[in-house]
Amino acid sequence: ASPPGNLQLYVMPDTQAWSWDQDGTTLATWRSVASALCQQRSRFAMVLHTGDLVDHPELPAEWRNALSVMKQLDACQMPYAIAFGNHDFDNYSPAPDLVLQGDRSWQALVAQLAYQPVARAPSGRTALYALAPGWFVLSVDFMASRSDLDWIAATIAEHRDAAFVLL
């Protein structure tokens, strides 16, 4: 697929420090970024969040803060894709399919958002988002399981004529 004309993506990097609102200013910064994106809604095809929504996944306040900002994007109907980052787990395990506290909180957050992927891998942390006709964003868990990798291969094969942005 050839790229759609003037396709612009906004890459939102790790927001973990913003979610815990250091010195009462960083959450305001994140909200300002979301407001600016909404004001320029027609400029961007999608926001790509690189993961690490939170820094301390065991703290519910950080998840509430992250949800409140992503809901701002929902309110202006800004499409987005969110990658699952290493800070979104509360600990690391040698078993990548193990559901950890950070995973449950992340899953609960994305379930409350308006913009949803067209498909999810078995873990729920790897997902396929529609970007433009013939284009998809594939957000991949930072620690993808074998079953997720198999799902990715099958998804790409199923959409063999499409183009993918890897997040």
JSON list of C-alpha atoms in Angstrom, two decimals, residues 15 49-54 57-60 62-64 66-67 70 80-90 99-113 115-117 119-129 139-142 148 167:
[
{"chain": "A", "resi": 15, "resn": "THR", "atom": "CA", "xyz": [4.90, 9.38, 30.18]},
{"chain": "A", "resi": 49, "resn": "HIS", "atom": "CA", "xyz": [2.14, 6.12, 22.71]},
{"chain": "A", "resi": 50, "resn": "THR", "atom": "CA", "xyz": [5.41, 4.22, 23.13]},
{"chain": "A", "resi": 51, "resn": "GLY", "atom": "CA", "xyz": [4.40, 2.64, 26.44]},
{"chain": "A", "resi": 52, "resn": "ASP", "atom": "CA", "xyz": [5.28, 3.24, 30.06]},
{"chain": "A", "resi": 53, "resn": "LEU", "atom": "CA", "xyz": [2.03, 5.00, 30.83]},
{"chain": "A", "resi": 54, "resn": "VAL", "atom": "CA", "xyz": [3.00, 4.88, 34.51]},
{"chain": "A", "resi": 57, "resn": "PRO", "atom": "CA", "xyz": [2.18, 0.43, 38.39]},
{"chain": "A", "resi": 58, "resn": "GLU", "atom": "CA", "xyz": [1.25, -0.57, 41.92]},
{"chain": "A", "resi": 59, "resn": "LEU", "atom": "CA", "xyz": [-0.08, 2.96, 42.57]},
{"chain": "A", "resi": 60, "resn": "PRO", "atom": "CA", "xyz": [-3.71, 3.41, 41.47]},
{"chain": "A", "resi": 62, "resn": "GLU", "atom": "CA", "xyz": [-0.88, 6.92, 38.44]},
{"chain": "A", "resi": 63, "resn": "TRP", "atom": "CA", "xyz": [-3.34, 4.79, 36.47]},
{"chain": "A", "resi": 64, "resn": "ARG", "atom": "CA", "xyz": [-6.13, 7.29, 37.20]},
{"chain": "A", "resi": 66, "resn": "ALA", "atom": "CA", "xyz": [-2.98, 8.24, 32.79]},
{"chain": "A", "resi": 67, "resn": "LEU", "atom": "CA", "xyz": [-6.64, 7.37, 32.14]},
{"chain": "A", "resi": 70, "resn": "MET", "atom": "CA", "xyz": [-6.10, 9.42, 27.45]},
{"chain": "A", "resi": 80, "resn": "TYR", "atom": "CA", "xyz": [-4.19, 6.38, 19.26]},
{"chain": "A", "resi": 81, "resn": "ALA", "atom": "CA", "xyz": [-2.24, 3.19, 19.72]},
{"chain": "A", "resi": 82, "resn": "ILE", "atom": "CA", "xyz": [-0.61, 2.33, 23.04]},
{"chain": "A", "resi": 83, "resn": "ALA", "atom": "CA", "xyz": [2.34, 0.00, 23.42]},
{"chain": "A", "resi": 84, "resn": "PHE", "atom": "CA", "xyz": [2.78, -2.00, 26.63]},
{"chain": "A", "resi": 85, "resn": "GLY", "atom": "CA", "xyz": [6.02, -0.83, 28.24]},
{"chain": "A", "resi": 86, "resn": "ASN", "atom": "CA", "xyz": [8.32, -2.29, 30.84]},
{"chain": "A", "resi": 87, "resn": "HIS", "atom": "CA", "xyz": [7.12, 0.20, 33.48]},
{"chain": "A", "resi": 88, "resn": "ASP", "atom": "CA", "xyz": [3.57, -1.07, 32.98]},
{"chain": "A", "resi": 89, "resn": "PHE", "atom": "CA", "xyz": [4.49, -4.32, 34.79]},
{"chain": "A", "resi": 90, "resn": "ASP", "atom": "CA", "xyz": [4.94, -4.20, 38.54]},
{"chain": "A", "resi": 99, "resn": "VAL", "atom": "CA", "xyz": [-0.55, -11.94, 34.42]},
{"chain": "A", "resi": 100, "resn": "LEU", "atom": "CA", "xyz": [1.03, -9.50, 36.85]},
{"chain": "A", "resi": 101, "resn": "GLN", "atom": "CA", "xyz": [-0.50, -6.59, 38.75]},
{"chain": "A", "resi": 102, "resn": "GLY", "atom": "CA", "xyz": [0.81, -4.08, 36.20]},
{"chain": "A", "resi": 103, "resn": "ASP", "atom": "CA", "xyz": [-0.78, -6.12, 33.44]},
{"chain": "A", "resi": 104, "resn": "ARG", "atom": "CA", "xyz": [-4.18, -6.16, 35.14]},
{"chain": "A", "resi": 105, "resn": "SER", "atom": "CA", "xyz": [-4.10, -2.40, 35.74]},
{"chain": "A", "resi": 106, "resn": "TRP", "atom": "CA", "xyz": [-3.00, -1.74, 32.16]},
{"chain": "A", "resi": 107, "resn": "GLN", "atom": "CA", "xyz": [-5.73, -4.04, 30.81]},
{"chain": "A", "resi": 108, "resn": "ALA", "atom": "CA", "xyz": [-8.31, -2.27, 33.00]},
{"chain": "A", "resi": 109, "resn": "LEU", "atom": "CA", "xyz": [-7.17, 1.13, 31.73]},
{"chain": "A", "resi": 110, "resn": "VAL", "atom": "CA", "xyz": [-7.30, 0.27, 28.03]},
{"chain": "A", "resi": 111, "resn": "ALA", "atom": "CA", "xyz": [-10.71, -1.39, 28.47]},
{"chain": "A", "resi": 112, "resn": "GLN", "atom": "CA", "xyz": [-12.09, 2.01, 29.58]},
{"chain": "A", "resi": 113, "resn": "LEU", "atom": "CA", "xyz": [-10.84, 3.87, 26.52]},
{"chain": "A", "resi": 115, "resn": "TYR", "atom": "CA", "xyz": [-10.44, 3.98, 20.86]},
{"chain": "A", "resi": 116, "resn": "GLN", "atom": "CA", "xyz": [-9.85, 0.25, 20.65]},
{"chain": "A", "resi": 117, "resn": "PRO", "atom": "CA", "xyz": [-7.69, -1.93, 18.40]},
{"chain": "A", "resi": 119, "resn": "ALA", "atom": "CA", "xyz": [-7.63, -7.15, 17.13]},
{"chain": "A", "resi": 120, "resn": "ARG", "atom": "CA", "xyz": [-5.51, -8.24, 20.11]},
{"chain": "A", "resi": 121, "resn": "ALA", "atom": "CA", "xyz": [-2.95, -11.00, 20.52]},
{"chain": "A", "resi": 122, "resn": "PRO", "atom": "CA", "xyz": [-3.48, -13.72, 23.16]},
{"chain": "A", "resi": 123, "resn": "SER", "atom": "CA", "xyz": [-1.73, -11.68, 25.89]},
{"chain": "A", "resi": 124, "resn": "GLY", "atom": "CA", "xyz": [-3.93, -8.65, 25.21]},
{"chain": "A", "resi": 125, "resn": "ARG", "atom": "CA", "xyz": [-0.78, -6.49, 25.27]},
{"chain": "A", "resi": 126, "resn": "THR", "atom": "CA", "xyz": [0.03, -6.75, 21.56]},
{"chain": "A", "resi": 127, "resn": "ALA", "atom": "CA", "xyz": [-2.60, -5.22, 19.29]},
{"chain": "A", "resi": 128, "resn": "LEU", "atom": "CA", "xyz": [-3.50, -4.21, 15.75]},
{"chain": "A", "resi": 129, "resn": "TYR", "atom": "CA", "xyz": [-4.91, -0.71, 15.15]},
{"chain": "A", "resi": 139, "resn": "SER", "atom": "CA", "xyz": [1.82, -2.28, 18.90]},
{"chain": "A", "resi": 140, "resn": "VAL", "atom": "CA", "xyz": [4.00, -5.02, 20.32]},
{"chain": "A", "resi": 141, "resn": "ASP", "atom": "CA", "xyz": [4.44, -5.95, 23.98]},
{"chain": "A", "resi": 142, "resn": "PHE", "atom": "CA", "xyz": [8.01, -5.12, 25.02]},
{"chain": "A", "resi": 148, "resn": "ASP", "atom": "CA", "xyz": [1.94, -13.21, 20.60]},
{"chain": "A", "resi": 167, "resn": "LEU", "atom": "CA", "xyz": [5.18, 0.43, 17.70]}
]
